[in-house]
Amino acid sequence: MKKILIAVDGSECALRAVKYVIGLLPNLANAELHLINVQPALPADVSRFVSAEDIKKFHQDEAAKELKTAQEALDAAGAKYATHIVVGDPAQSITRFAEENGVDQIVMGTHGRTGLAGVVMGSVATKTLHLSKVPVLVVR
């Protein structure tokens, strides 16, 4: 059984990646789909003012918003999937999850920034490509 990890951040680019995988579903019999949403860690000093429970709820609420359209698309396609929410650096979290869970392929969208914007802002997709030990399919 092939495990496919789809990185979702609520962007149109991520939704394109989900739709790409949906288009492949007829050829992916028994594929195991996993959606991952990575929430950025809040600054350490926030925990002085906000409880750990409230921070966890905040991350879950934000992730739910970012996962919603991807889940709706997969539900409409009749696809079965698991959802995972992780807190940390996106590229590191995605690749770590893939390695720890025996993922065969990572699929993710990219904004396709080039030039100075791409260099200055960096790219989760680019970082994931560099860190990953499993194949990464980037949908633009």
PDB file of C-alpha atoms in Angstrom:
ATOM      1  CA  MET A   1       0.000   0.000   0.000  1.00  0.00           C
ATOM      2  CA  LYS A   2       1.383   3.399  -0.989  1.00  0.00           C
ATOM      3  CA  LYS A   3       1.368   6.163   1.643  1.00  0.00           C
ATOM      4  CA  ILE A   4       0.999   9.684   0.285  1.00  0.00           C
ATOM      5  CA  LEU A   5       1.498  12.732   2.504  1.00  0.00           C
ATOM      6  CA  ILE A   6      -0.138  15.945   1.292  1.00  0.00           C
ATOM      7  CA  ALA A   7       1.083  19.141   2.947  1.00  0.00           C
ATOM      8  CA  VAL A   8      -1.780  21.601   3.421  1.00  0.00           C
ATOM      9  CA  ASP A   9      -1.527  25.210   4.584  1.00  0.00           C
ATOM     10  CA  GLY A  10      -4.880  26.597   3.481  1.00  0.00           C
ATOM     11  CA  SER A  11      -3.469  28.226   0.357  1.00  0.00           C
ATOM     12  CA  GLU A  12      -4.753  27.880  -3.190  1.00  0.00           C
ATOM     13  CA  CYS A  13      -1.427  26.217  -4.029  1.00  0.00           C
ATOM     14  CA  ALA A  14      -2.017  23.508  -1.431  1.00  0.00           C
ATOM     15  CA  LEU A  15      -5.534  22.948  -2.754  1.00  0.00           C
ATOM     16  CA  ARG A  16      -4.095  22.463  -6.253  1.00  0.00           C
ATOM     17  CA  ALA A  17      -1.844  19.744  -4.825  1.00  0.00           C
ATOM     18  CA  VAL A  18      -4.861  18.049  -3.212  1.00  0.00           C
ATOM     19  CA  LYS A  19      -6.809  18.227  -6.476  1.00  0.00           C
ATOM     20  CA  TYR A  20      -3.820  16.762  -8.326  1.00  0.00           C
ATOM     21  CA  VAL A  21      -3.820  13.762  -5.987  1.00  0.00           C
ATOM     22  CA  ILE A  22      -7.596  13.425  -6.372  1.00  0.00           C
ATOM     23  CA  GLY A  23      -7.034  13.206 -10.135  1.00  0.00           C
ATOM     24  CA  LEU A  24      -4.623  10.321  -9.551  1.00  0.00           C
ATOM     25  CA  LEU A  25      -6.927   8.357  -7.246  1.00  0.00           C
ATOM     26  CA  PRO A  26      -8.255   6.014  -9.965  1.00  0.00           C
ATOM     27  CA  ASN A  27      -4.649   4.858 -10.466  1.00  0.00           C
ATOM     28  CA  LEU A  28      -3.834   4.657  -6.767  1.00  0.00           C
ATOM     29  CA  ALA A  29      -5.839   1.668  -5.613  1.00  0.00           C
ATOM     30  CA  ASN A  30      -5.547   1.223  -1.857  1.00  0.00           C
ATOM     31  CA  ALA A  31      -3.373   4.315  -1.438  1.00  0.00           C
ATOM     32  CA  GLU A  32      -3.249   5.648   2.090  1.00  0.00           C
ATOM     33  CA  LEU A  33      -3.673   9.443   2.089  1.00  0.00           C
ATOM     34  CA  HIS A  34      -2.445  11.654   4.902  1.00  0.00           C
ATOM     35  CA  LEU A  35      -3.002  15.398   5.186  1.00  0.00           C
ATOM     36  CA  ILE A  36      -0.486  17.284   7.292  1.00  0.00           C
ATOM     37  CA  ASN A  37      -0.807  20.845   8.508  1.00  0.00           C
ATOM     38  CA  VAL A  38       2.143  22.437  10.275  1.00  0.00           C
ATOM     39  CA  GLN A  39       1.471  25.297  12.634  1.00  0.00           C
ATOM     40  CA  PRO A  40       4.342  27.624  13.526  1.00  0.00           C
ATOM     41  CA  ALA A  41       5.470  27.467  17.126  1.00  0.00           C
ATOM     42  CA  LEU A  42       4.589  30.558  19.105  1.00  0.00           C
ATOM     43  CA  PRO A  43       7.387  32.534  20.760  1.00  0.00           C
ATOM     44  CA  ALA A  44       8.423  30.973  24.076  1.00  0.00           C
ATOM     45  CA  ASP A  45       7.434  34.012  26.119  1.00  0.00           C
ATOM     46  CA  VAL A  46       3.793  33.604  25.019  1.00  0.00           C
ATOM     47  CA  SER A  47       3.513  30.674  27.430  1.00  0.00           C
ATOM     48  CA  ARG A  48       4.044  33.095  30.311  1.00  0.00           C
ATOM     49  CA  PHE A  49       0.722  34.735  29.480  1.00  0.00           C
ATOM     50  CA  VAL A  50      -1.297  31.963  27.832  1.00  0.00           C
ATOM     51  CA  SER A  51      -1.908  28.444  29.117  1.00  0.00           C
ATOM     52  CA  ALA A  52      -0.563  25.430  27.248  1.00  0.00           C
ATOM     53  CA  GLU A  53      -4.160  24.293  26.765  1.00  0.00           C
ATOM     54  CA  ASP A  54      -5.101  27.618  25.117  1.00  0.00           C
ATOM     55  CA  ILE A  55      -2.046  27.468  22.858  1.00  0.00           C
ATOM     56  CA  LYS A  56      -2.959  23.917  21.810  1.00  0.00           C
ATOM     57  CA  LYS A  57      -6.545  24.992  21.094  1.00  0.00           C
ATOM     58  CA  PHE A  58      -5.261  27.959  19.070  1.00  0.00           C
ATOM     59  CA  HIS A  59      -3.101  25.663  16.926  1.00  0.00           C
ATOM     60  CA  GLN A  60      -5.982  23.223  16.436  1.00  0.00           C
ATOM     61  CA  ASP A  61      -8.391  26.012  15.456  1.00  0.00           C
ATOM     62  CA  GLU A  62      -5.929  27.508  12.969  1.00  0.00           C
ATOM     63  CA  ALA A  63      -5.171  24.086  11.499  1.00  0.00           C
ATOM     64  CA  ALA A  64      -8.884  23.319  11.135  1.00  0.00           C
ATOM     65  CA  LYS A  65      -9.308  26.501   9.064  1.00  0.00           C
ATOM     66  CA  GLU A  66      -6.314  25.642   6.887  1.00  0.00           C
ATOM     67  CA  LEU A  67      -7.400  22.025   6.367  1.00  0.00           C
ATOM     68  CA  LYS A  68     -11.063  22.742   5.617  1.00  0.00           C
ATOM     69  CA  THR A  69     -10.988  23.146   1.816  1.00  0.00           C
ATOM     70  CA  ALA A  70      -8.647  20.180   1.371  1.00  0.00           C
ATOM     71  CA  GLN A  71     -10.911  17.991   3.490  1.00  0.00           C
ATOM     72  CA  GLU A  72     -13.981  19.155   1.582  1.00  0.00           C
ATOM     73  CA  ALA A  73     -12.322  18.307  -1.748  1.00  0.00           C
ATOM     74  CA  LEU A  74     -11.270  14.846  -0.556  1.00  0.00           C
ATOM     75  CA  ASP A  75     -14.692  14.195   0.986  1.00  0.00           C
ATOM     76  CA  ALA A  76     -16.398  15.182  -2.285  1.00  0.00           C
ATOM     77  CA  ALA A  77     -14.122  12.731  -4.126  1.00  0.00           C
ATOM     78  CA  GLY A  78     -15.010   9.973  -1.673  1.00  0.00           C
ATOM     79  CA  ALA A  79     -11.395   9.618  -0.595  1.00  0.00           C
ATOM     80  CA  LYS A  80     -10.386   8.228   2.775  1.00  0.00           C
ATOM     81  CA  TYR A  81      -7.633  10.089   4.566  1.00  0.00           C
ATOM     82  CA  ALA A  82      -6.092  10.799   7.947  1.00  0.00           C
ATOM     83  CA  THR A  83      -5.370  14.299   9.213  1.00  0.00           C
ATOM     84  CA  HIS A  84      -2.298  15.294  11.216  1.00  0.00           C
ATOM     85  CA  ILE A  85      -1.507  18.599  12.917  1.00  0.00           C
ATOM     86  CA  VAL A  86       2.090  19.315  13.874  1.00  0.00           C
ATOM     87  CA  VAL A  87       3.697  22.359  15.488  1.00  0.00           C
ATOM     88  CA  GLY A  88       7.163  23.398  14.334  1.00  0.00           C
ATOM     89  CA  ASP A  89       9.187  24.304  11.278  1.00  0.00           C
ATOM     90  CA  PRO A  90       7.127  23.289   8.219  1.00  0.00           C
ATOM     91  CA  ALA A  91       9.846  21.630   6.118  1.00  0.00           C
ATOM     92  CA  GLN A  92      11.446  19.836   9.053  1.00  0.00           C
ATOM     93  CA  SER A  93       8.080  18.699  10.403  1.00  0.00           C
ATOM     94  CA  ILE A  94       6.891  17.407   7.029  1.00  0.00           C
ATOM     95  CA  THR A  95      10.057  15.435   6.335  1.00  0.00           C
ATOM     96  CA  ARG A  96      10.257  14.086   9.893  1.00  0.00           C
ATOM     97  CA  PHE A  97       6.636  12.917   9.722  1.00  0.00           C
ATOM     98  CA  ALA A  98       7.272  11.266   6.356  1.00  0.00           C
ATOM     99  CA  GLU A  99      10.302   9.367   7.637  1.00  0.00           C
ATOM    100  CA  GLU A 100       8.722   8.331  10.938  1.00  0.00           C
ATOM    101  CA  ASN A 101       5.531   7.089   9.274  1.00  0.00           C
ATOM    102  CA  GLY A 102       6.911   5.257   6.244  1.00  0.00           C
ATOM    103  CA  VAL A 103       5.504   7.712   3.705  1.00  0.00           C
ATOM    104  CA  ASP A 104       6.284   6.826   0.081  1.00  0.00           C
ATOM    105  CA  GLN A 105       5.687  10.269  -1.437  1.00  0.00           C
ATOM    106  CA  ILE A 106       5.166  13.853  -0.290  1.00  0.00           C
ATOM    107  CA  VAL A 107       2.906  16.075  -2.392  1.00  0.00           C
ATOM    108  CA  MET A 108       2.794  19.808  -1.846  1.00  0.00           C
ATOM    109  CA  GLY A 109       1.993  23.033  -3.609  1.00  0.00           C
ATOM    110  CA  THR A 110       4.279  25.967  -4.181  1.00  0.00           C
ATOM    111  CA  HIS A 111       3.675  29.626  -4.754  1.00  0.00           C
ATOM    112  CA  GLY A 112       6.334  29.549  -7.451  1.00  0.00           C
ATOM    113  CA  ARG A 113       8.131  32.660  -6.256  1.00  0.00           C
ATOM    114  CA  THR A 114      11.276  33.368  -8.187  1.00  0.00           C
ATOM    115  CA  GLY A 115      14.049  35.893  -8.045  1.00  0.00           C
ATOM    116  CA  LEU A 116      14.624  37.949  -4.918  1.00  0.00           C
ATOM    117  CA  ALA A 117      11.244  37.061  -3.362  1.00  0.00           C
ATOM    118  CA  GLY A 118      12.102  33.370  -3.544  1.00  0.00           C
ATOM    119  CA  VAL A 119      15.576  33.890  -2.110  1.00  0.00           C
ATOM    120  CA  VAL A 120      14.593  36.262   0.681  1.00  0.00           C
ATOM    121  CA  MET A 121      11.394  34.538   1.755  1.00  0.00           C
ATOM    122  CA  GLY A 122      12.624  31.016   1.199  1.00  0.00           C
ATOM    123  CA  SER A 123      10.309  28.240   0.246  1.00  0.00           C
ATOM    124  CA  VAL A 124       8.870  25.419   2.304  1.00  0.00           C
ATOM    125  CA  ALA A 125       8.807  23.332  -0.870  1.00  0.00           C
ATOM    126  CA  THR A 126      12.486  24.002  -1.593  1.00  0.00           C
ATOM    127  CA  LYS A 127      13.506  23.233   1.982  1.00  0.00           C
ATOM    128  CA  THR A 128      11.413  20.064   1.956  1.00  0.00           C
ATOM    129  CA  LEU A 129      13.083  18.951  -1.289  1.00  0.00           C
ATOM    130  CA  HIS A 130      16.496  19.396   0.330  1.00  0.00           C
ATOM    131  CA  LEU A 131      15.617  17.656   3.599  1.00  0.00           C
ATOM    132  CA  SER A 132      13.450  14.788   2.386  1.00  0.00           C
ATOM    133  CA  LYS A 133      14.664  11.248   1.959  1.00  0.00           C
ATOM    134  CA  VAL A 134      11.436  10.318   0.139  1.00  0.00           C
ATOM    135  CA  PRO A 135      10.282  11.648  -3.255  1.00  0.00           C
ATOM    136  CA  VAL A 136       8.599  15.056  -3.213  1.00  0.00           C
ATOM    137  CA  LEU A 137       6.111  16.075  -5.891  1.00  0.00           C
ATOM    138  CA  VAL A 138       5.703  19.847  -6.081  1.00  0.00           C
ATOM    139  CA  VAL A 139       2.521  21.069  -7.773  1.00  0.00           C
ATOM    140  CA  ARG A 140       2.547  24.588  -9.132  1.00  0.00           C
TER     141      ARG A 140
END
